[in-house]
mmCIF file of C-alpha atoms in Angstrom:
data_model
loop_
_atom_site.group_PDB
_atom_site.id
_atom_site.type_symbol
_atom_site.label_atom_id
_atom_site.label_comp_id
_atom_site.label_asym_id
_atom_site.label_seq_id
_atom_site.Cartn_x
_atom_site.Cartn_y
_atom_site.Cartn_z
ATOM 1 C CA MET A 1 2.451 9.117 -26.820
ATOM 2 C CA LEU A 2 4.437 5.800 -28.153
ATOM 3 C CA SER A 3 0.951 4.120 -27.332
ATOM 4 C CA PHE A 4 0.949 3.676 -31.153
ATOM 5 C CA LEU A 5 3.673 1.109 -31.124
ATOM 6 C CA PRO A 6 3.041 -2.607 -31.070
ATOM 7 C CA SER A 7 2.290 -4.371 -27.922
ATOM 8 C CA PHE A 8 5.689 -6.586 -28.382
ATOM 9 C CA ILE A 9 7.431 -3.508 -28.250
ATOM 10 C CA LYS A 10 5.954 -1.723 -25.601
ATOM 11 C CA GLY A 11 6.079 -4.438 -23.075
ATOM 12 C CA PRO A 12 9.954 -5.016 -23.631
ATOM 13 C CA LEU A 13 10.411 -1.309 -23.594
ATOM 14 C CA GLY A 14 8.498 -0.139 -20.818
ATOM 15 C CA LEU A 15 9.438 -2.993 -18.644
ATOM 16 C CA LEU A 16 13.774 -2.006 -19.314
ATOM 17 C CA LEU A 17 12.739 1.619 -18.229
ATOM 18 C CA TYR A 18 10.737 0.818 -14.923
ATOM 19 C CA ILE A 19 13.745 -1.399 -14.484
ATOM 20 C CA VAL A 20 16.602 1.282 -15.180
ATOM 21 C CA ASN A 21 13.812 3.808 -13.396
ATOM 22 C CA THR A 22 14.503 1.757 -10.008
ATOM 23 C CA ILE A 23 18.302 1.442 -9.536
ATOM 24 C CA PHE A 24 18.602 5.146 -10.726
ATOM 25 C CA TRP A 25 17.349 5.819 -7.656
ATOM 26 C CA VAL A 26 18.630 3.104 -5.599
ATOM 27 C CA LEU A 27 21.823 4.541 -6.005
ATOM 28 C CA PRO A 28 21.017 8.096 -4.548
ATOM 29 C CA ILE A 29 18.712 6.525 -2.375
ATOM 30 C CA LEU A 30 21.222 3.974 -0.498
ATOM 31 C CA LEU A 31 23.719 7.239 -0.529
ATOM 32 C CA LEU A 32 21.044 9.466 1.791
ATOM 33 C CA SER A 33 19.818 6.551 3.997
ATOM 34 C CA PHE A 34 23.853 6.040 4.955
ATOM 35 C CA CYS A 35 24.526 9.464 4.928
ATOM 36 C CA LYS A 36 21.609 9.592 8.019
ATOM 37 C CA LEU A 37 22.899 6.710 9.947
ATOM 38 C CA LEU A 38 26.129 8.190 10.185
ATOM 39 C CA VAL A 39 25.453 11.714 11.897
ATOM 40 C CA PRO A 40 23.156 11.206 15.087
ATOM 41 C CA ILE A 41 22.064 15.015 14.732
ATOM 42 C CA THR A 42 18.198 15.435 14.765
ATOM 43 C CA LEU A 43 17.701 18.648 12.512
ATOM 44 C CA TRP A 44 20.348 16.163 9.859
ATOM 45 C CA ARG A 45 18.186 13.114 9.821
ATOM 46 C CA LYS A 46 14.845 15.272 9.314
ATOM 47 C CA LEU A 47 16.892 16.563 6.493
ATOM 48 C CA CYS A 48 18.007 13.071 4.515
ATOM 49 C CA THR A 49 14.125 12.245 5.515
ATOM 50 C CA TYR A 50 13.028 14.758 3.510
ATOM 51 C CA LEU A 51 15.175 13.912 0.688
ATOM 52 C CA LEU A 52 14.783 10.143 1.029
ATOM 53 C CA ASP A 53 10.577 11.129 0.199
ATOM 54 C CA ALA A 54 11.531 13.365 -2.706
ATOM 55 C CA CYS A 55 13.768 10.594 -4.058
ATOM 56 C CA ALA A 56 10.724 8.136 -3.946
ATOM 57 C CA VAL A 57 8.618 10.411 -5.224
ATOM 58 C CA ALA A 58 10.471 11.248 -8.190
ATOM 59 C CA TRP A 59 11.225 7.559 -9.172
ATOM 60 C CA ILE A 60 6.962 7.260 -8.985
ATOM 61 C CA SER A 61 6.721 10.388 -11.321
ATOM 62 C CA ILE A 62 9.491 8.675 -13.477
ATOM 63 C CA ASN A 63 7.334 5.887 -13.960
ATOM 64 C CA ASN A 64 4.161 7.595 -14.183
ATOM 65 C CA VAL A 65 5.013 9.819 -17.533
ATOM 66 C CA ASN A 66 6.463 5.833 -18.529
ATOM 67 C CA GLN A 67 2.860 4.210 -17.698
ATOM 68 C CA ARG A 68 1.670 7.779 -19.982
ATOM 69 C CA LEU A 69 4.207 7.493 -22.334
ATOM 70 C CA LEU A 70 3.594 3.707 -23.378
ATOM 71 C CA THR A 71 0.034 2.558 -22.593
ATOM 72 C CA GLY A 72 -2.310 5.297 -23.169
ATOM 73 C CA THR A 73 -4.586 3.623 -20.022
ATOM 74 C CA ARG A 74 -7.181 6.358 -18.825
ATOM 75 C CA ILE A 75 -7.006 6.291 -15.259
ATOM 76 C CA ALA A 76 -11.162 7.515 -13.985
ATOM 77 C CA VAL A 77 -10.582 8.798 -9.701
ATOM 78 C CA GLN A 78 -13.027 10.179 -8.126
ATOM 79 C CA GLY A 79 -12.602 11.947 -4.793
ATOM 80 C CA LEU A 80 -9.121 12.775 -4.803
ATOM 81 C CA GLU A 81 -10.130 16.485 -3.283
ATOM 82 C CA GLY A 82 -10.558 14.945 -0.056
ATOM 83 C CA VAL A 83 -7.346 14.704 0.165
ATOM 84 C CA VAL A 84 -3.960 16.585 1.614
ATOM 85 C CA ARG A 85 -0.423 16.461 1.422
ATOM 86 C CA LYS A 86 -0.252 17.486 5.188
ATOM 87 C CA GLU A 87 -1.701 14.442 7.009
ATOM 88 C CA TRP A 88 -1.137 11.256 8.171
ATOM 89 C CA TYR A 89 -3.032 8.494 6.385
ATOM 90 C CA LEU A 90 -3.696 4.286 6.607
ATOM 91 C CA VAL A 91 -4.971 3.905 2.464
ATOM 92 C CA LEU A 92 -7.149 0.984 2.573
ATOM 93 C CA ALA A 93 -8.321 -0.786 -1.048
ATOM 94 C CA ASN A 94 -9.337 -4.137 -2.912
ATOM 95 C CA HIS A 95 -6.776 -6.432 -4.229
ATOM 96 C CA GLN A 96 -7.035 -7.808 -7.510
ATOM 97 C CA SER A 97 -3.544 -7.153 -9.525
ATOM 98 C CA TRP A 98 -0.271 -6.002 -8.985
ATOM 99 C CA VAL A 99 -1.745 -3.279 -10.771
ATOM 100 C CA ASP A 100 -2.813 -2.362 -8.104
ATOM 101 C CA ILE A 101 0.401 -0.434 -6.968
ATOM 102 C CA LEU A 102 1.397 1.154 -10.293
ATOM 103 C CA VAL A 103 -1.825 2.400 -9.853
ATOM 104 C CA LEU A 104 -2.413 3.522 -6.638
ATOM 105 C CA GLN A 105 1.370 5.759 -6.381
ATOM 106 C CA ARG A 106 -0.297 7.104 -9.752
ATOM 107 C CA ILE A 107 -3.367 8.721 -8.506
ATOM 108 C CA PHE A 108 -1.170 9.490 -4.970
ATOM 109 C CA ASN A 109 1.848 10.733 -5.973
ATOM 110 C CA HIS A 110 2.550 14.303 -5.366
ATOM 111 C CA ARG A 111 -1.403 14.176 -3.111
ATOM 112 C CA ILE A 112 -0.562 12.673 -0.818
ATOM 113 C CA PRO A 113 2.798 11.145 1.150
ATOM 114 C CA PHE A 114 4.635 8.912 -0.241
ATOM 115 C CA LEU A 115 2.777 5.589 0.337
ATOM 116 C CA LYS A 116 4.314 3.367 2.429
ATOM 117 C CA PHE A 117 4.343 -0.302 2.958
ATOM 118 C CA PHE A 118 3.675 -2.637 6.381
ATOM 119 C CA LEU A 119 5.786 -6.029 4.324
ATOM 120 C CA LYS A 120 7.398 -9.318 5.329
ATOM 121 C CA LYS A 121 10.979 -8.760 6.782
ATOM 122 C CA GLU A 122 11.979 -12.057 3.879
ATOM 123 C CA LEU A 123 11.042 -8.937 1.078
ATOM 124 C CA ILE A 124 14.487 -7.211 2.869
ATOM 125 C CA TRP A 125 15.954 -9.236 0.405
ATOM 126 C CA VAL A 126 14.130 -8.804 -3.093
ATOM 127 C CA PRO A 127 16.680 -7.422 -5.612
ATOM 128 C CA PHE A 128 16.918 -3.647 -5.541
ATOM 129 C CA LEU A 129 13.438 -3.236 -4.353
ATOM 130 C CA GLY A 130 14.044 -4.986 -0.658
ATOM 131 C CA VAL A 131 17.637 -1.758 -0.374
ATOM 132 C CA ALA A 132 15.025 0.734 -1.267
ATOM 133 C CA TRP A 133 12.729 -0.314 1.058
ATOM 134 C CA TRP A 134 14.495 -0.469 3.708
ATOM 135 C CA ALA A 135 16.016 3.414 2.849
ATOM 136 C CA LEU A 136 12.711 4.647 2.430
ATOM 137 C CA GLU A 137 12.491 3.513 6.049
ATOM 138 C CA PHE A 138 8.842 1.062 5.098
ATOM 139 C CA PRO A 139 8.223 -1.072 8.469
ATOM 140 C CA PHE A 140 9.704 -4.254 8.014
ATOM 141 C CA MET A 141 7.054 -6.559 10.515
ATOM 142 C CA ARG A 142 7.198 -9.884 12.148
ATOM 143 C CA ARG A 143 3.650 -11.506 12.849
ATOM 144 C CA TYR A 144 3.679 -14.295 15.240
ATOM 145 C CA SER A 145 0.598 -16.811 14.917
ATOM 146 C CA SER A 146 -1.429 -17.900 18.059
ATOM 147 C CA ALA A 147 -0.498 -21.633 17.644
ATOM 148 C CA PHE A 148 3.613 -19.923 17.883
ATOM 149 C CA LEU A 149 2.569 -17.657 20.690
ATOM 150 C CA LYS A 150 1.420 -20.591 22.590
ATOM 151 C CA LYS A 151 4.572 -22.260 22.348
ATOM 152 C CA HIS A 152 6.479 -19.350 22.588
ATOM 153 C CA PRO A 153 4.776 -17.402 24.991
ATOM 154 C CA HIS A 154 7.482 -15.454 26.077
ATOM 155 C CA LEU A 155 7.676 -13.674 22.664
ATOM 156 C CA LYS A 156 4.102 -12.081 22.995
ATOM 157 C CA GLY A 157 3.555 -8.446 22.055
ATOM 158 C CA LYS A 158 6.902 -9.012 20.541
ATOM 159 C CA ASP A 159 5.637 -7.403 16.745
ATOM 160 C CA ILE A 160 3.406 -5.144 17.961
ATOM 161 C CA GLU A 161 5.991 -3.839 20.274
ATOM 162 C CA ALA A 162 8.792 -3.904 16.996
ATOM 163 C CA THR A 163 6.616 -2.731 14.459
ATOM 164 C CA ARG A 164 5.633 0.247 16.708
ATOM 165 C CA ASN A 165 9.188 0.986 17.533
ATOM 166 C CA ALA A 166 9.546 0.836 13.930
ATOM 167 C CA CYS A 167 7.036 3.560 12.711
ATOM 168 C CA ARG A 168 8.047 5.813 15.537
ATOM 169 C CA LYS A 169 9.707 7.707 13.135
ATOM 170 C CA PHE A 170 6.700 8.807 10.594
ATOM 171 C CA ARG A 171 5.792 11.274 14.027
ATOM 172 C CA PHE A 172 7.999 14.088 12.422
ATOM 173 C CA LYS A 173 6.982 14.320 9.015
ATOM 174 C CA PRO A 174 3.553 13.317 6.953
ATOM 175 C CA THR A 175 3.479 10.026 5.950
ATOM 176 C CA SER A 176 0.556 8.069 4.048
ATOM 177 C CA ILE A 177 0.569 3.404 5.332
ATOM 178 C CA MET A 178 -1.323 1.655 2.699
ATOM 179 C CA ASN A 179 -2.987 -2.352 3.029
ATOM 180 C CA PHE A 180 -4.436 -4.332 0.866
ATOM 181 C CA VAL A 181 -7.771 -5.404 3.355
ATOM 182 C CA GLU A 182 -7.800 -9.041 2.210
ATOM 183 C CA GLY A 183 -4.403 -10.248 1.664
ATOM 184 C CA THR A 184 -4.012 -11.564 -1.504
ATOM 185 C CA ARG A 185 -5.315 -10.570 -4.939
ATOM 186 C CA TYR A 186 -9.091 -11.796 -5.731
ATOM 187 C CA THR A 187 -9.687 -14.903 -8.369
ATOM 188 C CA GLU A 188 -12.765 -16.175 -8.718
ATOM 189 C CA GLN A 189 -11.515 -19.881 -6.745
ATOM 190 C CA LYS A 190 -11.158 -18.244 -3.576
ATOM 191 C CA HIS A 191 -13.774 -16.281 -3.995
ATOM 192 C CA GLU A 192 -15.160 -19.476 -4.264
ATOM 193 C CA LYS A 193 -13.288 -21.340 -1.962
ATOM 194 C CA GLN A 194 -13.696 -18.556 1.065
ATOM 195 C CA ALA A 195 -17.075 -18.365 0.139
ATOM 196 C CA SER A 196 -17.136 -15.287 0.736
ATOM 197 C CA PRO A 197 -20.358 -12.803 1.421
ATOM 198 C CA TYR A 198 -19.413 -10.030 -1.483
ATOM 199 C CA GLN A 199 -20.108 -10.644 -4.714
ATOM 200 C CA HIS A 200 -17.321 -8.546 -6.068
ATOM 201 C CA LEU A 201 -14.537 -9.172 -2.793
ATOM 202 C CA LEU A 202 -12.913 -11.284 -0.322
ATOM 203 C CA LEU A 203 -13.224 -11.766 2.604
ATOM 204 C CA PRO A 204 -11.139 -9.358 4.826
ATOM 205 C CA ARG A 205 -9.045 -9.922 6.907
ATOM 206 C CA ALA A 206 -10.081 -7.904 10.416
ATOM 207 C CA GLY A 207 -6.584 -8.597 12.480
ATOM 208 C CA GLY A 208 -4.229 -6.227 10.299
ATOM 209 C CA ILE A 209 -5.744 -3.556 9.430
ATOM 210 C CA ALA A 210 -5.807 -3.760 13.782
ATOM 211 C CA PHE A 211 -2.926 -3.897 14.226
ATOM 212 C CA VAL A 212 -0.949 -1.778 11.875
ATOM 213 C CA LEU A 213 -3.871 1.246 13.819
ATOM 214 C CA ASN A 214 -2.023 -0.222 17.576
ATOM 215 C CA ALA A 215 1.252 -0.539 15.547
ATOM 216 C CA MET A 216 0.687 3.455 14.682
ATOM 217 C CA GLY A 217 -1.391 4.874 18.013
ATOM 218 C CA ASN A 218 -2.414 8.423 17.353
ATOM 219 C CA GLN A 219 -0.324 9.245 14.125
ATOM 220 C CA LEU A 220 -2.518 8.338 11.429
ATOM 221 C CA HIS A 221 -5.636 10.871 11.260
ATOM 222 C CA LYS A 222 -7.468 9.762 8.469
ATOM 223 C CA LEU A 223 -9.044 6.850 6.574
ATOM 224 C CA VAL A 224 -8.256 6.954 2.779
ATOM 225 C CA ASP A 225 -10.662 4.154 1.786
ATOM 226 C CA VAL A 226 -10.392 3.198 -2.276
ATOM 227 C CA THR A 227 -11.916 1.171 -4.351
ATOM 228 C CA ILE A 228 -10.201 0.162 -7.979
ATOM 229 C CA LEU A 229 -12.570 -1.476 -10.716
ATOM 230 C CA TYR A 230 -10.939 -3.259 -14.745
ATOM 231 C CA PRO A 231 -14.145 -2.763 -16.720
ATOM 232 C CA GLN A 232 -12.550 -5.105 -19.243
ATOM 233 C CA GLN A 233 -10.771 -8.125 -16.580
ATOM 234 C CA ARG A 234 -8.321 -7.716 -13.861
ATOM 235 C CA PRO A 235 -5.004 -7.078 -15.805
ATOM 236 C CA SER A 236 -2.251 -8.977 -15.654
ATOM 237 C CA PHE A 237 1.220 -6.438 -15.004
ATOM 238 C CA TRP A 238 2.778 -7.858 -17.995
ATOM 239 C CA ASP A 239 -0.977 -6.619 -19.551
ATOM 240 C CA PHE A 240 -0.560 -3.287 -17.936
ATOM 241 C CA VAL A 241 3.017 -2.566 -19.410
ATOM 242 C CA CYS A 242 1.713 -3.804 -22.609
ATOM 243 C CA GLY A 243 -1.126 -0.805 -23.000
ATOM 244 C CA LYS A 244 -3.524 -3.708 -22.973
ATOM 245 C CA VAL A 245 -5.780 -2.360 -19.934
ATOM 246 C CA ALA A 246 -7.615 0.717 -21.592
ATOM 247 C CA GLU A 247 -9.455 2.134 -18.828
ATOM 248 C CA ILE A 248 -9.488 1.934 -14.711
ATOM 249 C CA LYS A 249 -11.586 3.750 -12.251
ATOM 250 C CA VAL A 250 -10.741 4.424 -8.861
ATOM 251 C CA ASP A 251 -13.363 5.663 -6.123
ATOM 252 C CA VAL A 252 -11.313 7.065 -3.072
ATOM 253 C CA ARG A 253 -13.293 8.560 -0.159
ATOM 254 C CA VAL A 254 -12.070 9.719 3.413
ATOM 255 C CA LEU A 255 -13.348 8.574 6.642
ATOM 256 C CA PRO A 256 -12.464 9.725 10.138
ATOM 257 C CA ILE A 257 -10.128 7.570 12.874
ATOM 258 C CA ASP A 258 -12.044 7.738 15.616
ATOM 259 C CA GLU A 259 -10.606 6.216 18.848
ATOM 260 C CA HIS A 260 -12.914 3.123 18.953
ATOM 261 C CA LEU A 261 -10.823 2.242 16.464
ATOM 262 C CA ILE A 262 -8.000 1.614 18.141
ATOM 263 C CA GLY A 263 -7.622 -0.860 20.384
ATOM 264 C CA ASP A 264 -5.937 -4.812 21.581
ATOM 265 C CA TYR A 265 -7.343 -7.475 18.396
ATOM 266 C CA GLN A 266 -5.376 -9.863 20.077
ATOM 267 C CA ASN A 267 -6.458 -9.991 23.583
ATOM 268 C CA ASP A 268 -9.948 -7.809 24.050
ATOM 269 C CA LYS A 269 -12.514 -10.312 22.365
ATOM 270 C CA GLN A 270 -15.143 -7.297 22.675
ATOM 271 C CA PHE A 271 -12.913 -4.656 20.708
ATOM 272 C CA GLN A 272 -12.138 -7.259 18.605
ATOM 273 C CA GLN A 273 -15.926 -8.582 17.548
ATOM 274 C CA ARG A 274 -16.249 -4.353 17.306
ATOM 275 C CA PHE A 275 -13.737 -3.857 14.746
ATOM 276 C CA GLN A 276 -14.749 -7.346 12.628
ATOM 277 C CA GLY A 277 -17.913 -5.470 12.891
ATOM 278 C CA TRP A 278 -17.109 -2.302 11.396
ATOM 279 C CA VAL A 279 -14.045 -3.040 8.725
ATOM 280 C CA ASN A 280 -17.134 -5.800 7.444
ATOM 281 C CA GLN A 281 -19.326 -2.269 7.269
ATOM 282 C CA LEU A 282 -16.837 -1.096 5.520
ATOM 283 C CA TRP A 283 -16.736 -3.731 2.697
ATOM 284 C CA GLN A 284 -19.818 -4.530 2.511
ATOM 285 C CA GLU A 285 -20.139 -0.482 0.908
ATOM 286 C CA LYS A 286 -17.074 -1.452 -1.118
ATOM 287 C CA ASP A 287 -18.463 -3.937 -2.191
ATOM 288 C CA LEU A 288 -21.143 -2.055 -3.349
ATOM 289 C CA LYS A 289 -19.607 0.963 -5.462
ATOM 290 C CA LEU A 290 -18.173 -1.815 -7.860
ATOM 291 C CA ALA A 291 -21.726 -2.643 -8.830
ATOM 292 C CA GLU A 292 -22.946 0.744 -8.852
ATOM 293 C CA MET A 293 -18.920 1.197 -10.801
ATOM 294 C CA LYS A 294 -19.962 -1.546 -12.718
ATOM 295 C CA ALA A 295 -23.259 -0.630 -13.516
ATOM 296 C CA SER A 296 -22.445 2.672 -14.762
ATOM 297 C CA GLN A 297 -20.204 1.282 -17.107
#
């Protein structure tokens, strides 16, 4: 453990290790991806998919070693006994910091299939990470607003169709799809602007979850509801890398995905109301859980 080092050394050193580790694993990930594309044999492509995910798991594992070596941050988790590596999951979480992603990767690595995010198509241009996400088959999606579809009605349903096609490759190997329901990181200013009825959360965006469930169909077996609490304060990525985060608390619940959660959110008003009610209830329970976790400090 090198957590005794001063922050001005741990920060740059930790960041350098993240960068080097990312560049190191991007190379075999890209090579395997091109090998997969060049040989159109189903068995070969399945093998490449497993190797690609193995590279991604190793990438995260080394990042986790980096964290344990330099930061000394303790992550207290409850509820992990309900997850396994052979299921298809939709993972939902509250969003407070970029550190959330590192926390999720750390607690779920080797416990559930490698986490994949639905990404905006513009993110493919992020240096190194963009090509890695593409090679690891993260679904790049394009969402059309209602106003846009009114002007271009011929594109109606194309976003769902394109995403569903992108997700077909997940049928052959267990997959975890991650979604931050609030759509943005929590701040007091955003909470006040939204007039959120929740004490510790922003308003949930039900449409995003409905979109994922509609696109994935029956491929997803269970929902993993994750509640993250930073007992001191919401940290920045730099705070975390510098070892300024002493403890993080995480609660995990595994819930079933019932058939009534899959439907046409955009066009079926009755389904939309029912689904929004379900999400609001889920978020009310999460708000109470956060209050409970804060009180137990």
